[in-house]
XYZ file of C-alpha atoms in Angstrom:
493
model
C 108.477 10.305 203.562
C 110.896 8.404 201.278
C 112.699 10.849 199.023
C 111.592 13.804 201.160
C 113.464 16.053 203.541
C 115.415 14.467 206.349
C 113.219 14.498 209.495
C 114.730 16.221 212.496
C 113.286 13.573 214.886
C 110.489 11.075 215.387
C 108.015 11.043 218.289
C 109.260 8.829 221.102
C 105.861 7.097 221.378
C 104.618 4.806 218.601
C 100.963 4.942 217.538
C 99.460 1.604 216.468
C 96.130 0.714 214.869
C 94.912 -2.735 216.031
C 92.034 -4.296 214.033
C 90.200 -7.387 215.360
C 86.537 -8.408 215.622
C 87.100 -10.093 218.997
C 86.696 -7.363 221.590
C 88.420 -9.240 224.377
C 91.524 -9.656 222.139
C 91.510 -5.922 221.426
C 91.245 -5.068 225.129
C 93.839 -7.638 226.136
C 96.282 -6.647 223.388
C 95.916 -2.903 224.064
C 96.506 -3.401 227.801
C 99.553 -5.637 227.330
C 101.255 -3.592 224.599
C 100.726 -0.224 226.301
C 101.899 -1.655 229.642
C 105.423 -1.973 228.253
C 105.450 1.778 227.551
C 106.312 3.774 224.439
C 103.364 2.532 222.351
C 99.839 3.967 222.107
C 97.248 1.546 220.692
C 93.964 2.463 219.010
C 91.512 -0.400 218.515
C 88.799 -0.913 215.923
C 86.693 -3.977 215.103
C 86.364 -3.715 211.311
C 88.771 -3.363 208.423
C 86.120 -1.485 206.463
C 85.786 1.051 209.289
C 89.559 1.272 209.542
C 89.881 2.170 205.854
C 87.453 5.049 206.419
C 89.718 6.613 209.039
C 91.169 9.845 207.591
C 94.422 9.390 209.525
C 94.938 5.685 208.917
C 98.285 6.225 207.167
C 99.567 8.375 210.021
C 99.946 5.374 212.319
C 103.408 3.935 212.812
C 102.095 0.397 212.201
C 98.903 -1.582 211.644
C 98.123 -4.916 213.339
C 95.218 -6.906 211.927
C 93.494 -10.217 212.452
C 92.813 -12.406 209.410
C 89.123 -13.235 209.904
C 87.158 -9.971 209.953
C 83.549 -9.142 209.071
C 83.029 -7.883 205.520
C 86.743 -7.881 204.589
C 89.464 -10.297 205.649
C 92.957 -9.358 206.732
C 94.590 -10.140 203.360
C 92.126 -7.925 201.455
C 92.638 -5.236 204.102
C 96.397 -5.530 203.577
C 96.008 -5.166 199.812
C 93.931 -1.990 200.254
C 96.544 -0.533 202.587
C 99.337 -1.322 200.132
C 97.454 0.536 197.384
C 97.713 3.638 199.542
C 101.111 3.179 201.196
C 103.779 0.611 200.398
C 105.896 1.423 203.457
C 103.669 1.448 206.558
C 104.407 -1.688 208.649
C 101.594 -4.264 208.576
C 101.504 -7.291 210.902
C 98.979 -10.082 210.415
C 98.042 -11.431 213.873
C 95.688 -14.358 213.401
C 94.579 -17.780 214.517
C 94.638 -19.104 210.985
C 97.827 -21.020 210.424
C 97.395 -22.325 206.903
C 100.547 -22.114 204.808
C 98.766 -20.483 201.848
C 97.573 -17.612 204.078
C 101.112 -17.001 205.314
C 102.482 -17.003 201.759
C 99.735 -14.663 200.505
C 100.337 -12.259 203.398
C 104.076 -12.079 202.786
C 103.607 -11.778 199.001
C 101.267 -8.823 199.497
C 103.666 -6.899 201.689
C 103.032 -7.989 205.274
C 106.063 -7.342 207.450
C 105.342 -10.151 209.900
C 102.859 -12.981 210.393
C 102.165 -14.008 214.009
C 99.869 -16.893 214.881
C 97.556 -16.600 217.860
C 97.380 -19.368 220.422
C 99.316 -20.710 223.339
C 100.530 -18.507 226.150
C 98.987 -15.078 225.669
C 101.770 -13.239 227.502
C 104.335 -14.791 225.181
C 102.373 -14.069 222.000
C 101.741 -10.414 222.917
C 105.390 -10.040 223.939
C 106.325 -11.367 220.497
C 103.818 -9.031 218.865
C 105.241 -6.034 220.776
C 108.756 -6.992 219.738
C 107.704 -7.329 216.080
C 105.943 -3.931 216.214
C 109.083 -2.216 217.509
C 111.247 -4.063 214.993
C 109.017 -3.144 212.035
C 108.651 0.514 213.032
C 112.371 1.017 213.692
C 113.243 -0.716 210.421
C 110.903 1.594 208.521
C 112.251 4.691 210.255
C 115.823 3.650 209.526
C 114.984 3.089 205.855
C 113.267 6.463 205.675
C 116.263 8.173 207.203
C 118.636 6.446 204.795
C 116.399 7.280 201.835
C 116.081 10.910 202.879
C 119.809 11.158 203.520
C 120.608 9.726 200.096
C 118.140 12.121 198.469
C 119.573 15.102 200.308
C 123.107 14.036 199.434
C 122.106 13.905 195.763
C 120.515 17.339 196.050
C 123.640 18.678 197.754
C 125.888 17.143 195.096
C 123.715 18.652 192.342
C 123.793 22.067 194.033
C 127.563 21.852 194.486
C 127.954 20.934 190.826
C 125.876 23.948 189.801
C 127.984 26.187 192.040
C 131.245 24.515 190.922
C 132.001 23.487 194.512
C 133.907 20.403 195.709
C 134.836 19.356 199.257
C 137.883 17.853 200.935
C 139.303 16.783 204.291
C 142.843 16.841 205.678
C 144.446 15.044 208.624
C 146.102 17.785 210.682
C 148.673 15.337 212.065
C 149.918 13.793 208.817
C 148.929 16.686 206.489
C 147.316 14.210 204.101
C 144.280 15.301 202.065
C 141.391 13.034 201.127
C 139.693 13.933 197.840
C 136.891 12.335 195.822
C 136.211 11.981 192.094
C 134.301 15.284 191.939
C 137.316 17.068 193.425
C 139.700 15.493 190.936
C 137.305 16.338 188.072
C 137.640 20.036 188.935
C 141.390 19.613 188.622
C 141.166 17.835 185.256
C 142.159 14.409 186.538
C 140.849 11.350 188.420
C 141.651 9.294 191.510
C 142.737 6.437 189.269
C 145.177 8.626 187.384
C 146.558 10.093 190.633
C 147.002 6.700 192.268
C 144.295 7.045 194.903
C 142.202 9.582 196.785
C 144.917 10.790 199.177
C 147.411 13.604 198.566
C 150.085 15.060 200.783
C 149.981 18.812 201.357
C 153.425 19.148 199.788
C 152.397 17.293 196.628
C 149.131 19.217 196.318
C 150.757 22.624 196.703
C 153.592 21.819 194.292
C 151.510 20.149 191.594
C 148.275 22.162 191.645
C 148.712 25.605 193.236
C 150.029 28.208 190.794
C 153.668 28.928 191.717
C 153.055 32.695 191.830
C 150.252 32.193 194.393
C 151.729 29.333 196.418
C 153.526 31.289 199.147
C 150.630 33.662 199.828
C 148.055 30.860 199.821
C 150.015 28.782 202.324
C 150.585 31.849 204.507
C 146.831 32.474 204.730
C 146.241 28.813 205.561
C 148.744 29.056 208.415
C 146.983 32.184 209.685
C 143.711 30.269 209.666
C 145.215 27.411 211.647
C 146.532 29.876 214.234
C 143.091 31.461 214.733
C 141.874 30.379 218.203
C 138.178 30.753 217.246
C 136.863 27.160 216.842
C 134.086 28.324 214.489
C 136.253 30.530 212.270
C 136.293 29.909 208.517
C 139.376 30.933 206.554
C 138.945 32.009 202.924
C 141.804 31.884 200.434
C 141.722 32.825 196.766
C 144.399 31.473 194.456
C 144.949 29.996 191.028
C 145.385 26.324 190.231
C 146.941 24.586 187.250
C 144.821 21.670 186.088
C 146.352 18.495 184.703
C 145.328 19.627 181.213
C 147.266 22.879 181.699
C 144.272 25.169 182.214
C 144.711 27.887 184.822
C 141.607 28.379 186.961
C 140.740 30.679 189.871
C 139.376 29.036 193.014
C 138.055 30.179 196.383
C 138.922 27.889 199.295
C 136.899 27.895 202.514
C 138.585 26.054 205.413
C 137.334 25.061 208.880
C 138.941 23.040 211.655
C 137.979 20.234 214.054
C 139.583 20.214 217.499
C 139.866 17.554 220.197
C 138.864 18.010 223.820
C 142.115 19.828 224.555
C 141.569 22.318 221.749
C 144.194 20.779 219.482
C 143.411 20.749 215.744
C 143.045 17.157 214.579
C 141.387 17.694 211.210
C 140.691 20.394 208.671
C 137.922 20.359 206.130
C 136.661 22.664 203.449
C 135.272 23.364 200.037
C 136.847 24.697 196.855
C 134.780 26.745 194.435
C 135.790 27.459 190.861
C 135.369 31.240 190.536
C 137.113 31.632 187.176
C 134.057 33.045 185.409
C 133.390 35.436 188.267
C 136.981 36.690 188.132
C 136.690 37.186 184.380
C 133.554 39.244 184.959
C 135.284 41.304 187.635
C 138.216 42.013 185.329
C 135.861 43.005 182.510
C 134.096 45.423 184.867
C 137.449 46.839 185.981
C 138.474 47.440 182.353
C 135.134 49.078 181.606
C 135.436 51.252 184.696
C 138.964 52.342 183.780
C 137.780 53.334 180.314
C 134.802 55.266 181.680
C 136.982 56.841 184.352
C 139.561 57.938 181.780
C 136.872 59.421 179.553
C 135.297 61.229 182.516
C 138.613 62.650 183.722
C 139.586 63.869 180.247
C 136.160 65.418 179.693
C 136.119 67.017 183.147
C 139.632 68.419 182.612
C 138.638 69.938 179.274
C 135.442 71.481 180.708
C 137.334 73.003 183.652
C 139.842 74.519 181.208
C 136.958 75.944 179.177
C 135.363 77.368 182.337
C 138.653 79.000 183.318
C 138.788 80.596 179.890
C 135.203 81.738 180.285
C 136.010 83.340 183.676
C 138.839 85.237 181.963
C 136.517 86.543 179.235
C 133.977 87.612 181.852
C 136.676 89.600 183.670
C 137.760 91.197 180.396
C 134.150 92.053 179.602
C 133.806 93.842 182.948
C 136.939 95.848 182.212
C 135.867 96.809 178.677
C 132.197 97.424 179.525
C 132.014 99.378 182.766
C 128.397 100.275 182.014
C 126.387 99.098 185.087
C 123.580 97.973 182.762
C 125.768 95.051 181.654
C 127.122 94.285 185.130
C 123.983 92.369 186.159
C 124.127 90.236 183.008
C 127.785 89.445 183.620
C 127.049 88.508 187.249
C 124.300 86.141 186.133
C 126.622 84.563 183.585
C 129.298 84.089 186.229
C 126.774 82.426 188.555
C 125.864 79.953 185.823
C 129.557 79.207 185.283
C 129.969 78.666 189.050
C 127.057 76.197 189.106
C 128.563 74.298 186.184
C 131.907 74.186 187.991
C 130.311 72.864 191.206
C 128.544 70.118 189.261
C 131.765 69.120 187.588
C 133.359 68.919 191.046
C 130.418 66.748 192.166
C 131.156 64.268 189.375
C 134.745 64.014 190.611
C 133.728 63.221 194.186
C 130.887 60.895 193.180
C 133.194 59.002 190.849
C 135.501 58.171 193.769
C 132.745 56.701 195.981
C 133.115 52.950 196.375
C 136.377 52.675 194.450
C 138.399 51.721 197.509
C 137.516 48.825 199.795
C 136.049 49.762 203.195
C 138.689 50.185 205.894
C 138.684 50.425 209.698
C 139.104 54.056 210.746
C 139.156 55.546 214.247
C 136.129 57.811 214.535
C 137.982 60.600 216.358
C 140.483 60.897 213.478
C 137.819 61.863 210.932
C 135.869 64.357 213.053
C 136.524 68.116 212.916
C 139.307 69.027 215.307
C 140.356 72.142 217.179
C 140.769 74.028 213.902
C 137.001 73.922 213.247
C 135.443 77.423 213.067
C 132.887 76.372 215.726
C 133.476 74.625 219.061
C 132.810 70.879 218.757
C 132.395 68.749 221.896
C 132.649 64.957 221.999
C 131.717 62.332 224.563
C 134.324 59.845 225.782
C 132.869 56.963 223.726
C 134.038 58.664 220.535
C 137.670 58.039 221.494
C 137.215 54.231 221.505
C 135.149 53.652 218.352
C 136.418 52.444 214.985
C 134.198 52.233 211.917
C 134.362 50.050 208.800
C 133.721 52.691 206.153
C 134.591 54.009 202.729
C 137.807 56.066 202.911
C 135.789 59.092 201.750
C 134.005 59.138 205.123
C 135.929 62.293 206.083
C 133.695 64.091 203.595
C 130.677 63.085 205.703
C 131.639 65.001 208.812
C 133.159 67.971 206.974
C 129.845 68.262 205.104
C 127.843 68.103 208.342
C 130.075 70.863 209.767
C 129.620 72.970 206.625
C 125.862 72.368 206.834
C 125.743 73.682 210.414
C 127.803 76.753 209.504
C 125.934 77.626 206.299
C 122.363 76.858 207.282
C 122.239 76.901 211.101
C 122.171 80.746 211.049
C 123.163 81.190 214.701
C 125.023 77.993 215.580
C 127.454 78.427 218.486
C 128.007 74.801 219.509
C 128.157 71.341 217.949
C 127.901 68.124 219.967
C 128.973 64.675 218.747
C 128.181 61.566 220.793
C 127.885 57.811 220.359
C 126.000 55.079 222.176
C 124.963 51.502 221.558
C 121.436 51.013 220.235
C 120.546 47.318 220.481
C 123.200 45.524 218.449
C 124.008 48.697 216.514
C 125.881 51.921 217.235
C 124.223 55.339 217.070
C 126.312 58.443 216.343
C 124.585 61.780 216.961
C 125.582 65.102 215.343
C 123.695 67.983 216.979
C 123.886 71.771 216.880
C 121.910 74.645 218.428
C 120.911 76.357 215.175
C 117.542 76.807 213.498
C 117.125 73.129 212.654
C 115.304 71.554 209.708
C 111.547 71.926 209.047
C 109.643 68.637 209.301
C 108.639 68.678 205.640
C 112.308 68.941 204.546
C 113.875 66.228 206.756
C 114.087 63.733 203.872
C 114.253 66.237 201.015
C 117.637 67.527 202.210
C 119.196 64.193 201.172
C 117.942 64.480 197.591
C 120.440 65.419 194.908
C 120.204 69.107 193.968
C 118.011 70.126 196.923
C 119.151 73.081 199.019
C 120.365 76.619 198.931
C 123.942 75.885 197.891
C 124.952 73.135 195.421
C 122.495 70.616 196.849
C 125.014 67.783 196.601
C 126.468 67.690 200.123
C 123.952 65.626 202.115
C 123.165 63.523 199.054
C 126.829 62.494 198.948
C 126.854 61.921 202.710
C 124.053 59.359 202.485
C 125.642 57.685 199.444
C 129.037 57.325 201.128
C 127.553 55.904 204.335
C 125.234 53.479 202.542
C 128.217 51.659 200.997
C 128.739 49.830 204.300
C 125.099 49.650 205.342
C 125.145 52.849 207.446
C 122.009 55.001 207.463
C 121.520 58.686 208.304
C 118.359 60.610 209.190
C 117.613 64.065 210.582
C 115.356 63.926 213.663
C 115.895 67.313 215.345
C 113.173 69.650 216.592
C 112.709 72.612 214.210
C 113.933 75.783 215.888
C 116.165 73.877 218.329
C 118.939 72.704 216.018
C 119.706 69.734 213.823
C 120.046 66.161 215.082
C 121.575 63.801 212.544
C 121.281 60.152 213.628
C 123.905 57.921 212.000
C 123.144 54.228 212.600
C 126.122 51.851 212.277
C 125.081 48.194 211.878
C 126.688 45.397 213.858
C 129.885 44.285 212.146
C 130.716 47.797 210.937
C 131.939 49.153 214.266
C 134.123 48.013 217.118
C 135.456 49.360 220.378
C 139.235 49.638 220.596
C 140.200 49.036 224.227
C 143.601 50.611 223.699
């Protein structure tokens, strides 16, 4: 186990292998040791047989006599140490020569106990030595594993450019380490120690333009009553060498039994490279957006000019033979115009951050050309969605009007489905054939532009919301909109 993962726990009962060629000693020792409780003893009369056991290294400790048939206790010890240098080994023997004791200790025996005298006393001593050796080994393993895991954690934090800190909530004094100071281009020695007051830290390291906002967010975090809440703050720092870096701070709190904050702790991550990447993407997007808008504007102007020429052509060529050609040309122009409009809408998807919006404010109201009924749950639900979500429900309404053929009623309802929220949009029209239930969400599919339901699914997917059509053909559509936990809430007001 040394160097491995930190064990969650050890079995409460020890398992011991006891090797001796005197059967009465095995029986007596097993009975006495197990009588004390917490130790299970397995006995065997030969070291050679013991070495053949497939699970010999799974025991918590090995106890062996010195004089054994075919292989003595010292040789047995040496063979064990070839396989495992950590398993406790106790030599329990009647031989008391000094050279045997020295050889046993030199070859890795944990204890040497001499037989003889009062048997109760010697087995009590043996039991004590077993517990001592096993607990010592377990403690060493735990320390070794902890050190290994700490090194792994430090290496991972280095790779992620993360450092940690603590702060006394009474004195507002931070405690930093060398890794923390290294991120800030300095050292504990240079700063006069590992402790910093909040005032000194904010004045000497936080960028002055970010200082007020950063401290405000920290205060908000401290006022949060949730004991498990983590507050995140982004701000810039000025290193001792003058470099300006972007960092993300995550802060948690420790409270006493009365709920009072007694300590804060957290981690700072250098996100400078990430911020540079974000800014580069923003610049690239602005350039692409500008090019798209200019191109779209020019095409729309050209289409307007083309519409004008088509109207002039109708006036100058009243011959009905040309009318069909002109109508076909105008339909092509209309399709081009609708696709240009699609690029405008699609370009806006995902630009803005998701926001909380009351569901009843984005549903068709009394001005809708068809009656729309809602259940009472709708009035209390807010969704975390892209601001373009209004397009979703206006598109569903348009879909019912255009393709439902004889729709006279639309019903919108909401109910909890496990940890999620299900919103249903239903009408009493002709419905959707089974073979088209997924095709209707493909770009370009449909009788009109073919972009509506494609955009609906794209807009909803930005916040993990899914939509499917599950209605019965001939009985109307049934769009199921599944809102994942975290993207909806009930407003009691």
